[in-house]
Amino acid sequence: LQKSLNETFGADKYSEARKEVLTNMFSRPMQMALYFCTGVLEDETLFRHYALNVPFYTHFTSPIRRYADIIVHRLLSASLGASSPIKMEKEAIQRQADHCNDRKMASKRVQELSADLFFAIFVRVRG
């Protein structure tokens, strides 16, 4: 698949744009990760990472990027004894997670629509 994609990208001034759009289109079927508070979920099988095949998994990036990552950093820091526990009830954490999931899904949808528009214009121009 990768070899076929590389041949499709080409080497003209639009090759990077084609690469971005096609890579995005091929990765769409993958399930999107969701934030959740483990304290509100009783089924621990929901904590696992399917692709990595690990039973417990957390993911975060730099806390300057997303509020959800700030919460994860604070919770991990507290669990390691490096800071005090955060003063949020688990239901409040879940509400924040739900809000972050909603915003992430909306952002992803806009990104997909933008890629669809670019692809439609590309097909129309290139035939």
mmCIF file of N, CA and C in Angstrom:
data_model
loop_
_atom_site.group_PDB
_atom_site.id
_atom_site.type_symbol
_atom_site.label_atom_id
_atom_site.label_comp_id
_atom_site.label_asym_id
_atom_site.label_seq_id
_atom_site.Cartn_x
_atom_site.Cartn_y
_atom_site.Cartn_z
ATOM 1 N N LEU A 1 0.832 -1.193 0.000
ATOM 2 C CA LEU A 1 0.000 0.000 0.000
ATOM 3 C C LEU A 1 0.873 1.252 0.000
ATOM 4 N N GLN A 2 1.910 1.251 0.865
ATOM 5 C CA GLN A 2 2.782 2.419 0.943
ATOM 6 C C GLN A 2 3.492 2.674 -0.379
ATOM 7 N N LYS A 3 3.966 1.610 -1.038
ATOM 8 C CA LYS A 3 4.640 1.760 -2.329
ATOM 9 C C LYS A 3 3.683 2.360 -3.362
ATOM 10 N N SER A 4 2.466 1.858 -3.380
ATOM 11 C CA SER A 4 1.454 2.370 -4.301
ATOM 12 C C SER A 4 1.157 3.834 -4.028
ATOM 13 N N LEU A 5 1.041 4.176 -2.748
ATOM 14 C CA LEU A 5 0.791 5.576 -2.391
ATOM 15 C C LEU A 5 1.938 6.467 -2.822
ATOM 16 N N ASN A 6 3.168 6.030 -2.580
ATOM 17 C CA ASN A 6 4.327 6.839 -2.963
ATOM 18 C C ASN A 6 4.348 7.116 -4.461
ATOM 19 N N GLU A 7 3.945 6.145 -5.256
ATOM 20 C CA GLU A 7 3.890 6.348 -6.707
ATOM 21 C C GLU A 7 2.788 7.341 -7.070
ATOM 22 N N THR A 8 1.717 7.329 -6.313
ATOM 23 C CA THR A 8 0.579 8.221 -6.572
ATOM 24 C C THR A 8 0.903 9.665 -6.211
ATOM 25 N N PHE A 9 1.741 9.869 -5.186
ATOM 26 C CA PHE A 9 2.051 11.219 -4.735
ATOM 27 C C PHE A 9 2.721 12.034 -5.822
ATOM 28 N N GLY A 10 3.579 11.394 -6.607
ATOM 29 C CA GLY A 10 4.271 12.090 -7.680
ATOM 30 C C GLY A 10 5.391 12.973 -7.153
ATOM 31 N N ALA A 11 5.910 13.834 -8.026
ATOM 32 C CA ALA A 11 7.030 14.697 -7.654
ATOM 33 C C ALA A 11 6.812 16.130 -8.110
ATOM 34 N N ASP A 12 5.577 16.505 -8.388
ATOM 35 C CA ASP A 12 5.315 17.873 -8.822
ATOM 36 C C ASP A 12 5.030 18.771 -7.614
ATOM 37 N N LYS A 13 4.606 20.005 -7.889
ATOM 38 C CA LYS A 13 4.403 20.961 -6.791
ATOM 39 C C LYS A 13 3.224 20.595 -5.891
ATOM 40 N N TYR A 14 2.360 19.666 -6.318
ATOM 41 C CA TYR A 14 1.213 19.257 -5.503
ATOM 42 C C TYR A 14 1.443 17.929 -4.780
ATOM 43 N N SER A 15 2.632 17.360 -4.893
ATOM 44 C CA SER A 15 2.871 16.030 -4.336
ATOM 45 C C SER A 15 2.680 15.990 -2.813
ATOM 46 N N GLU A 16 3.156 17.000 -2.113
ATOM 47 C CA GLU A 16 2.997 17.018 -0.652
ATOM 48 C C GLU A 16 1.525 17.132 -0.281
ATOM 49 N N ALA A 17 0.778 17.941 -0.996
ATOM 50 C CA ALA A 17 -0.657 18.096 -0.718
ATOM 51 C C ALA A 17 -1.384 16.783 -0.981
ATOM 52 N N ARG A 18 -1.041 16.116 -2.081
ATOM 53 C CA ARG A 18 -1.661 14.814 -2.373
ATOM 54 C C ARG A 18 -1.354 13.813 -1.270
ATOM 55 N N LYS A 19 -0.096 13.827 -0.824
ATOM 56 C CA LYS A 19 0.313 12.914 0.240
ATOM 57 C C LYS A 19 -0.524 13.147 1.495
ATOM 58 N N GLU A 20 -0.688 14.399 1.890
ATOM 59 C CA GLU A 20 -1.478 14.740 3.084
ATOM 60 C C GLU A 20 -2.920 14.258 2.940
ATOM 61 N N VAL A 21 -3.534 14.573 1.818
ATOM 62 C CA VAL A 21 -4.948 14.234 1.615
ATOM 63 C C VAL A 21 -5.147 12.731 1.561
ATOM 64 N N LEU A 22 -4.346 12.037 0.768
ATOM 65 C CA LEU A 22 -4.533 10.589 0.628
ATOM 66 C C LEU A 22 -4.216 9.848 1.923
ATOM 67 N N THR A 23 -3.182 10.260 2.616
ATOM 68 C CA THR A 23 -2.857 9.626 3.892
ATOM 69 C C THR A 23 -4.009 9.818 4.869
ATOM 70 N N ASN A 24 -4.563 11.019 4.894
ATOM 71 C CA ASN A 24 -5.710 11.295 5.757
ATOM 72 C C ASN A 24 -6.904 10.423 5.386
ATOM 73 N N MET A 25 -7.167 10.293 4.106
ATOM 74 C CA MET A 25 -8.323 9.504 3.657
ATOM 75 C C MET A 25 -8.160 8.028 4.006
ATOM 76 N N PHE A 26 -6.938 7.514 3.909
ATOM 77 C CA PHE A 26 -6.717 6.103 4.227
ATOM 78 C C PHE A 26 -6.736 5.821 5.721
ATOM 79 N N SER A 27 -6.466 6.839 6.532
ATOM 80 C CA SER A 27 -6.451 6.615 7.981
ATOM 81 C C SER A 27 -7.810 6.857 8.620
ATOM 82 N N ARG A 28 -8.781 7.352 7.903
ATOM 83 C CA ARG A 28 -10.111 7.623 8.454
ATOM 84 C C ARG A 28 -10.794 6.421 9.097
ATOM 85 N N PRO A 29 -10.693 5.245 8.498
ATOM 86 C CA PRO A 29 -11.406 4.111 9.097
ATOM 87 C C PRO A 29 -10.902 3.716 10.483
ATOM 88 N N MET A 30 -9.722 4.203 10.877
ATOM 89 C CA MET A 30 -9.197 3.860 12.196
ATOM 90 C C MET A 30 -10.073 4.487 13.276
ATOM 91 N N GLN A 31 -10.278 3.758 14.359
ATOM 92 C CA GLN A 31 -11.095 4.254 15.446
ATOM 93 C C GLN A 31 -10.385 5.406 16.143
ATOM 94 N N MET A 32 -11.119 6.462 16.426
ATOM 95 C CA MET A 32 -10.551 7.623 17.079
ATOM 96 C C MET A 32 -10.468 7.389 18.589
ATOM 97 N N ALA A 33 -9.357 7.771 19.171
ATOM 98 C CA ALA A 33 -9.187 7.634 20.618
ATOM 99 C C ALA A 33 -10.097 8.612 21.334
ATOM 100 N N LEU A 34 -10.591 8.199 22.486
ATOM 101 C CA LEU A 34 -11.466 9.047 23.285
ATOM 102 C C LEU A 34 -10.887 9.227 24.677
ATOM 103 N N TYR A 35 -11.079 10.418 25.214
ATOM 104 C CA TYR A 35 -10.717 10.669 26.598
ATOM 105 C C TYR A 35 -11.840 10.151 27.486
ATOM 106 N N PHE A 36 -11.483 9.571 28.630
ATOM 107 C CA PHE A 36 -12.490 9.176 29.607
ATOM 108 C C PHE A 36 -11.862 9.095 30.983
ATOM 109 N N CYS A 37 -12.686 9.175 31.989
ATOM 110 C CA CYS A 37 -12.234 9.070 33.370
ATOM 111 C C CYS A 37 -12.423 7.630 33.810
ATOM 112 N N THR A 38 -11.339 6.970 34.174
ATOM 113 C CA THR A 38 -11.431 5.554 34.546
ATOM 114 C C THR A 38 -12.338 5.337 35.752
ATOM 115 N N GLY A 39 -12.500 6.339 36.591
ATOM 116 C CA GLY A 39 -13.332 6.199 37.780
ATOM 117 C C GLY A 39 -14.812 6.068 37.493
ATOM 118 N N VAL A 40 -15.237 6.386 36.270
ATOM 119 C CA VAL A 40 -16.664 6.266 35.948
ATOM 120 C C VAL A 40 -16.957 5.037 35.088
ATOM 121 N N LEU A 41 -15.911 4.358 34.623
ATOM 122 C CA LEU A 41 -16.108 3.152 33.823
ATOM 123 C C LEU A 41 -15.832 1.912 34.668
ATOM 124 N N GLU A 42 -16.776 1.002 34.694
ATOM 125 C CA GLU A 42 -16.589 -0.213 35.484
ATOM 126 C C GLU A 42 -15.908 -1.328 34.689
ATOM 127 N N ASP A 43 -16.024 -1.289 33.380
ATOM 128 C CA ASP A 43 -15.472 -2.347 32.532
ATOM 129 C C ASP A 43 -14.029 -2.022 32.163
ATOM 130 N N GLU A 44 -13.080 -2.681 32.819
ATOM 131 C CA GLU A 44 -11.659 -2.391 32.582
ATOM 132 C C GLU A 44 -11.186 -2.791 31.191
ATOM 133 N N THR A 45 -11.951 -3.596 30.462
ATOM 134 C CA THR A 45 -11.541 -3.938 29.100
ATOM 135 C C THR A 45 -11.603 -2.709 28.201
ATOM 136 N N LEU A 46 -12.339 -1.672 28.615
ATOM 137 C CA LEU A 46 -12.408 -0.431 27.836
ATOM 138 C C LEU A 46 -11.137 0.401 27.978
ATOM 139 N N PHE A 47 -10.267 0.045 28.942
ATOM 140 C CA PHE A 47 -9.035 0.800 29.157
ATOM 141 C C PHE A 47 -7.934 0.379 28.196
ATOM 142 N N ARG A 48 -8.096 -0.738 27.530
ATOM 143 C CA ARG A 48 -7.010 -1.310 26.734
ATOM 144 C C ARG A 48 -6.820 -0.560 25.414
ATOM 145 N N HIS A 49 -5.622 -0.696 24.888
ATOM 146 C CA HIS A 49 -5.306 -0.133 23.575
ATOM 147 C C HIS A 49 -5.309 -1.292 22.593
ATOM 148 N N TYR A 50 -6.274 -1.302 21.701
ATOM 149 C CA TYR A 50 -6.462 -2.432 20.803
ATOM 150 C C TYR A 50 -5.239 -2.682 19.921
ATOM 151 N N ALA A 51 -4.756 -1.652 19.246
ATOM 152 C CA ALA A 51 -3.657 -1.830 18.289
ATOM 153 C C ALA A 51 -2.349 -2.221 18.973
ATOM 154 N N LEU A 52 -2.095 -1.683 20.154
ATOM 155 C CA LEU A 52 -0.860 -2.014 20.871
ATOM 156 C C LEU A 52 -0.996 -3.284 21.702
ATOM 157 N N ASN A 53 -2.232 -3.751 21.885
ATOM 158 C CA ASN A 53 -2.527 -4.958 22.658
ATOM 159 C C ASN A 53 -1.964 -4.864 24.083
ATOM 160 N N VAL A 54 -2.269 -3.747 24.746
ATOM 161 C CA VAL A 54 -1.893 -3.577 26.147
ATOM 162 C C VAL A 54 -3.161 -3.333 26.965
ATOM 163 N N PRO A 55 -3.219 -3.889 28.186
ATOM 164 C CA PRO A 55 -4.453 -3.812 28.967
ATOM 165 C C PRO A 55 -4.761 -2.425 29.535
ATOM 166 N N PHE A 56 -3.741 -1.667 29.912
ATOM 167 C CA PHE A 56 -3.952 -0.315 30.442
ATOM 168 C C PHE A 56 -3.107 0.647 29.624
ATOM 169 N N TYR A 57 -3.694 1.764 29.271
ATOM 170 C CA TYR A 57 -2.993 2.673 28.376
ATOM 171 C C TYR A 57 -3.456 4.095 28.648
ATOM 172 N N THR A 58 -2.512 5.010 28.654
ATOM 173 C CA THR A 58 -2.860 6.422 28.667
ATOM 174 C C THR A 58 -1.951 7.116 27.663
ATOM 175 N N HIS A 59 -2.475 8.151 27.079
ATOM 176 C CA HIS A 59 -1.715 8.895 26.080
ATOM 177 C C HIS A 59 -1.844 10.365 26.405
ATOM 178 N N PHE A 60 -0.759 11.082 26.240
ATOM 179 C CA PHE A 60 -0.817 12.523 26.420
ATOM 180 C C PHE A 60 0.336 13.145 25.659
ATOM 181 N N THR A 61 0.167 14.407 25.361
ATOM 182 C CA THR A 61 1.220 15.164 24.693
ATOM 183 C C THR A 61 1.603 16.313 25.615
ATOM 184 N N SER A 62 2.326 17.235 25.089
ATOM 185 C CA SER A 62 2.714 18.402 25.872
ATOM 186 C C SER A 62 1.468 19.094 26.418
ATOM 187 N N PRO A 63 1.478 19.464 27.711
ATOM 188 C CA PRO A 63 0.272 20.083 28.275
ATOM 189 C C PRO A 63 0.003 21.490 27.753
ATOM 190 N N ILE A 64 0.840 22.015 26.893
ATOM 191 C CA ILE A 64 0.560 23.328 26.307
ATOM 192 C C ILE A 64 -0.428 23.210 25.148
ATOM 193 N N ARG A 65 -0.706 21.980 24.712
ATOM 194 C CA ARG A 65 -1.535 21.793 23.527
ATOM 195 C C ARG A 65 -3.020 21.636 23.826
ATOM 196 N N ARG A 66 -3.366 20.785 24.799
ATOM 197 C CA ARG A 66 -4.778 20.483 25.033
ATOM 198 C C ARG A 66 -5.065 20.427 26.526
ATOM 199 N N TYR A 67 -6.260 20.872 26.883
ATOM 200 C CA TYR A 67 -6.658 20.848 28.282
ATOM 201 C C TYR A 67 -6.666 19.417 28.828
ATOM 202 N N ALA A 68 -7.119 18.478 28.025
ATOM 203 C CA ALA A 68 -7.147 17.073 28.475
ATOM 204 C C ALA A 68 -5.755 16.603 28.870
ATOM 205 N N ASP A 69 -4.733 17.057 28.162
ATOM 206 C CA ASP A 69 -3.361 16.668 28.487
ATOM 207 C C ASP A 69 -2.898 17.284 29.808
ATOM 208 N N ILE A 70 -3.378 18.487 30.115
ATOM 209 C CA ILE A 70 -3.057 19.105 31.404
ATOM 210 C C ILE A 70 -3.626 18.249 32.527
ATOM 211 N N ILE A 71 -4.872 17.815 32.379
ATOM 212 C CA ILE A 71 -5.507 16.975 33.393
ATOM 213 C C ILE A 71 -4.737 15.661 33.554
ATOM 214 N N VAL A 72 -4.372 15.029 32.437
ATOM 215 C CA VAL A 72 -3.625 13.764 32.509
ATOM 216 C C VAL A 72 -2.285 13.978 33.213
ATOM 217 N N HIS A 73 -1.573 15.058 32.888
ATOM 218 C CA HIS A 73 -0.297 15.351 33.547
ATOM 219 C C HIS A 73 -0.500 15.517 35.049
ATOM 220 N N ARG A 74 -1.536 16.247 35.431
ATOM 221 C CA ARG A 74 -1.795 16.470 36.859
ATOM 222 C C ARG A 74 -2.146 15.168 37.568
ATOM 223 N N LEU A 75 -2.955 14.329 36.928
ATOM 224 C CA LEU A 75 -3.333 13.051 37.540
ATOM 225 C C LEU A 75 -2.126 12.122 37.663
ATOM 226 N N LEU A 76 -1.302 12.060 36.620
ATOM 227 C CA LEU A 76 -0.098 11.221 36.688
ATOM 228 C C LEU A 76 0.879 11.732 37.743
ATOM 229 N N SER A 77 1.039 13.024 37.816
ATOM 230 C CA SER A 77 1.922 13.613 38.813
ATOM 231 C C SER A 77 1.444 13.273 40.223
ATOM 232 N N ALA A 78 0.142 13.385 40.452
ATOM 233 C CA ALA A 78 -0.418 13.050 41.765
ATOM 234 C C ALA A 78 -0.267 11.560 42.063
ATOM 235 N N SER A 79 -0.475 10.711 41.049
ATOM 236 C CA SER A 79 -0.374 9.263 41.279
ATOM 237 C C SER A 79 1.061 8.840 41.582
ATOM 238 N N LEU A 80 2.039 9.609 41.104
ATOM 239 C CA LEU A 80 3.449 9.322 41.382
ATOM 240 C C LEU A 80 3.928 9.989 42.675
ATOM 241 N N GLY A 81 3.034 10.736 43.336
ATOM 242 C CA GLY A 81 3.387 11.405 44.583
ATOM 243 C C GLY A 81 4.188 12.671 44.397
ATOM 244 N N ALA A 82 4.267 13.171 43.183
ATOM 245 C CA ALA A 82 5.040 14.381 42.909
ATOM 246 C C ALA A 82 4.241 15.657 43.164
ATOM 247 N N SER A 83 2.930 15.530 43.292
ATOM 248 C CA SER A 83 2.087 16.698 43.561
ATOM 249 C C SER A 83 0.839 16.243 44.321
ATOM 250 N N SER A 84 0.094 17.206 44.777
ATOM 251 C CA SER A 84 -1.155 16.898 45.484
ATOM 252 C C SER A 84 -2.210 16.436 44.489
ATOM 253 N N PRO A 85 -3.152 15.614 44.965
ATOM 254 C CA PRO A 85 -4.255 15.202 44.081
ATOM 255 C C PRO A 85 -5.056 16.418 43.621
ATOM 256 N N ILE A 86 -5.574 16.342 42.418
ATOM 257 C CA ILE A 86 -6.386 17.456 41.928
ATOM 258 C C ILE A 86 -7.743 17.408 42.622
ATOM 259 N N LYS A 87 -8.332 18.564 42.789
ATOM 260 C CA LYS A 87 -9.588 18.664 43.517
ATOM 261 C C LYS A 87 -10.762 18.692 42.554
ATOM 262 N N MET A 88 -10.928 17.597 41.844
ATOM 263 C CA MET A 88 -12.058 17.450 40.921
ATOM 264 C C MET A 88 -12.689 16.095 41.174
ATOM 265 N N GLU A 89 -14.002 16.067 41.208
ATOM 266 C CA GLU A 89 -14.716 14.799 41.328
ATOM 267 C C GLU A 89 -14.598 14.060 40.001
ATOM 268 N N LYS A 90 -14.688 12.735 40.055
ATOM 269 C CA LYS A 90 -14.552 11.947 38.829
ATOM 270 C C LYS A 90 -15.628 12.293 37.801
ATOM 271 N N GLU A 91 -16.822 12.665 38.259
ATOM 272 C CA GLU A 91 -17.884 13.054 37.312
ATOM 273 C C GLU A 91 -17.520 14.346 36.590
ATOM 274 N N ALA A 92 -16.867 15.265 37.291
ATOM 275 C CA ALA A 92 -16.436 16.519 36.660
ATOM 276 C C ALA A 92 -15.330 16.251 35.644
ATOM 277 N N ILE A 93 -14.441 15.334 35.980
ATOM 278 C CA ILE A 93 -13.378 14.959 35.035
ATOM 279 C C ILE A 93 -14.006 14.335 33.793
ATOM 280 N N GLN A 94 -15.015 13.484 33.970
ATOM 281 C CA GLN A 94 -15.677 12.862 32.822
ATOM 282 C C GLN A 94 -16.390 13.906 31.962
ATOM 283 N N ARG A 95 -17.007 14.899 32.594
ATOM 284 C CA ARG A 95 -17.657 15.971 31.814
ATOM 285 C C ARG A 95 -16.621 16.718 30.976
ATOM 286 N N GLN A 96 -15.453 16.979 31.555
ATOM 287 C CA GLN A 96 -14.380 17.634 30.801
ATOM 288 C C GLN A 96 -13.904 16.743 29.655
ATOM 289 N N ALA A 97 -13.777 15.451 29.931
ATOM 290 C CA ALA A 97 -13.360 14.501 28.887
ATOM 291 C C ALA A 97 -14.378 14.480 27.753
ATOM 292 N N ASP A 98 -15.665 14.452 28.108
ATOM 293 C CA ASP A 98 -16.719 14.464 27.082
ATOM 294 C C ASP A 98 -16.642 15.728 26.227
ATOM 295 N N HIS A 99 -16.432 16.862 26.876
ATOM 296 C CA HIS A 99 -16.332 18.128 26.138
ATOM 297 C C HIS A 99 -15.117 18.107 25.200
ATOM 298 N N CYS A 100 -13.981 17.625 25.705
ATOM 299 C CA CYS A 100 -12.780 17.531 24.865
ATOM 300 C C CYS A 100 -13.006 16.587 23.688
ATOM 301 N N ASN A 101 -13.693 15.472 23.920
ATOM 302 C CA ASN A 101 -14.016 14.538 22.832
ATOM 303 C C ASN A 101 -14.898 15.203 21.785
ATOM 304 N N ASP A 102 -15.908 15.952 22.237
ATOM 305 C CA ASP A 102 -16.801 16.647 21.303
ATOM 306 C C ASP A 102 -16.029 17.629 20.432
ATOM 307 N N ARG A 103 -15.149 18.423 21.042
ATOM 308 C CA ARG A 103 -14.372 19.416 20.296
ATOM 309 C C ARG A 103 -13.404 18.729 19.340
ATOM 310 N N LYS A 104 -12.804 17.624 19.787
ATOM 311 C CA LYS A 104 -11.863 16.898 18.933
ATOM 312 C C LYS A 104 -12.580 16.311 17.723
ATOM 313 N N MET A 105 -13.774 15.760 17.944
ATOM 314 C CA MET A 105 -14.538 15.190 16.826
ATOM 315 C C MET A 105 -14.974 16.267 15.843
ATOM 316 N N ALA A 106 -15.385 17.429 16.361
ATOM 317 C CA ALA A 106 -15.780 18.535 15.481
ATOM 318 C C ALA A 106 -14.593 19.005 14.650
ATOM 319 N N SER A 107 -13.435 19.108 15.280
ATOM 320 C CA SER A 107 -12.228 19.523 14.573
ATOM 321 C C SER A 107 -11.853 18.509 13.487
ATOM 322 N N LYS A 108 -11.943 17.237 13.838
ATOM 323 C CA LYS A 108 -11.623 16.185 12.866
ATOM 324 C C LYS A 108 -12.583 16.242 11.683
ATOM 325 N N ARG A 109 -13.860 16.489 11.955
ATOM 326 C CA ARG A 109 -14.854 16.552 10.876
ATOM 327 C C ARG A 109 -14.551 17.711 9.923
ATOM 328 N N VAL A 110 -14.167 18.857 10.458
ATOM 329 C CA VAL A 110 -13.807 20.002 9.610
ATOM 330 C C VAL A 110 -12.576 19.667 8.778
ATOM 331 N N GLN A 111 -11.603 18.998 9.398
ATOM 332 C CA GLN A 111 -10.399 18.590 8.670
ATOM 333 C C GLN A 111 -10.766 17.647 7.520
ATOM 334 N N GLU A 112 -11.653 16.678 7.791
ATOM 335 C CA GLU A 112 -12.071 15.731 6.755
ATOM 336 C C GLU A 112 -12.801 16.439 5.621
ATOM 337 N N LEU A 113 -13.688 17.373 5.952
ATOM 338 C CA LEU A 113 -14.416 18.107 4.912
ATOM 339 C C LEU A 113 -13.468 18.944 4.062
ATOM 340 N N SER A 114 -12.458 19.524 4.703
ATOM 341 C CA SER A 114 -11.460 20.300 3.975
ATOM 342 C C SER A 114 -10.691 19.399 3.010
ATOM 343 N N ALA A 115 -10.303 18.211 3.486
ATOM 344 C CA ALA A 115 -9.578 17.268 2.626
ATOM 345 C C ALA A 115 -10.472 16.806 1.474
ATOM 346 N N ASP A 116 -11.748 16.566 1.761
ATOM 347 C CA ASP A 116 -12.684 16.172 0.704
ATOM 348 C C ASP A 116 -12.790 17.253 -0.368
ATOM 349 N N LEU A 117 -12.868 18.494 0.070
ATOM 350 C CA LEU A 117 -12.951 19.611 -0.872
ATOM 351 C C LEU A 117 -11.692 19.683 -1.730
ATOM 352 N N PHE A 118 -10.520 19.589 -1.092
ATOM 353 C CA PHE A 118 -9.261 19.615 -1.841
ATOM 354 C C PHE A 118 -9.222 18.471 -2.846
ATOM 355 N N PHE A 119 -9.624 17.274 -2.401
ATOM 356 C CA PHE A 119 -9.581 16.111 -3.275
ATOM 357 C C PHE A 119 -10.528 16.286 -4.465
ATOM 358 N N ALA A 120 -11.711 16.827 -4.209
ATOM 359 C CA ALA A 120 -12.674 17.060 -5.291
ATOM 360 C C ALA A 120 -12.108 18.045 -6.312
ATOM 361 N N ILE A 121 -11.479 19.112 -5.826
ATOM 362 C CA ILE A 121 -10.875 20.093 -6.733
ATOM 363 C C ILE A 121 -9.709 19.460 -7.488
ATOM 364 N N PHE A 122 -8.911 18.665 -6.786
ATOM 365 C CA PHE A 122 -7.774 17.984 -7.423
ATOM 366 C C PHE A 122 -8.253 17.076 -8.550
ATOM 367 N N VAL A 123 -9.280 16.288 -8.292
ATOM 368 C CA VAL A 123 -9.814 15.366 -9.313
ATOM 369 C C VAL A 123 -10.382 16.159 -10.490
ATOM 370 N N ARG A 124 -11.062 17.242 -10.183
ATOM 371 C CA ARG A 124 -11.663 18.059 -11.248
ATOM 372 C C ARG A 124 -10.576 18.677 -12.143
ATOM 373 N N VAL A 125 -9.511 19.169 -11.528
ATOM 374 C CA VAL A 125 -8.431 19.808 -12.276
ATOM 375 C C VAL A 125 -7.602 18.787 -13.031
ATOM 376 N N ARG A 126 -7.274 17.667 -12.355
ATOM 377 C CA ARG A 126 -6.389 16.662 -12.941
ATOM 378 C C ARG A 126 -7.106 15.602 -13.776
ATOM 379 N N GLY A 127 -8.392 15.478 -13.550
ATOM 380 C CA GLY A 127 -9.160 14.504 -14.336
ATOM 381 C C GLY A 127 -9.067 13.096 -13.868
#
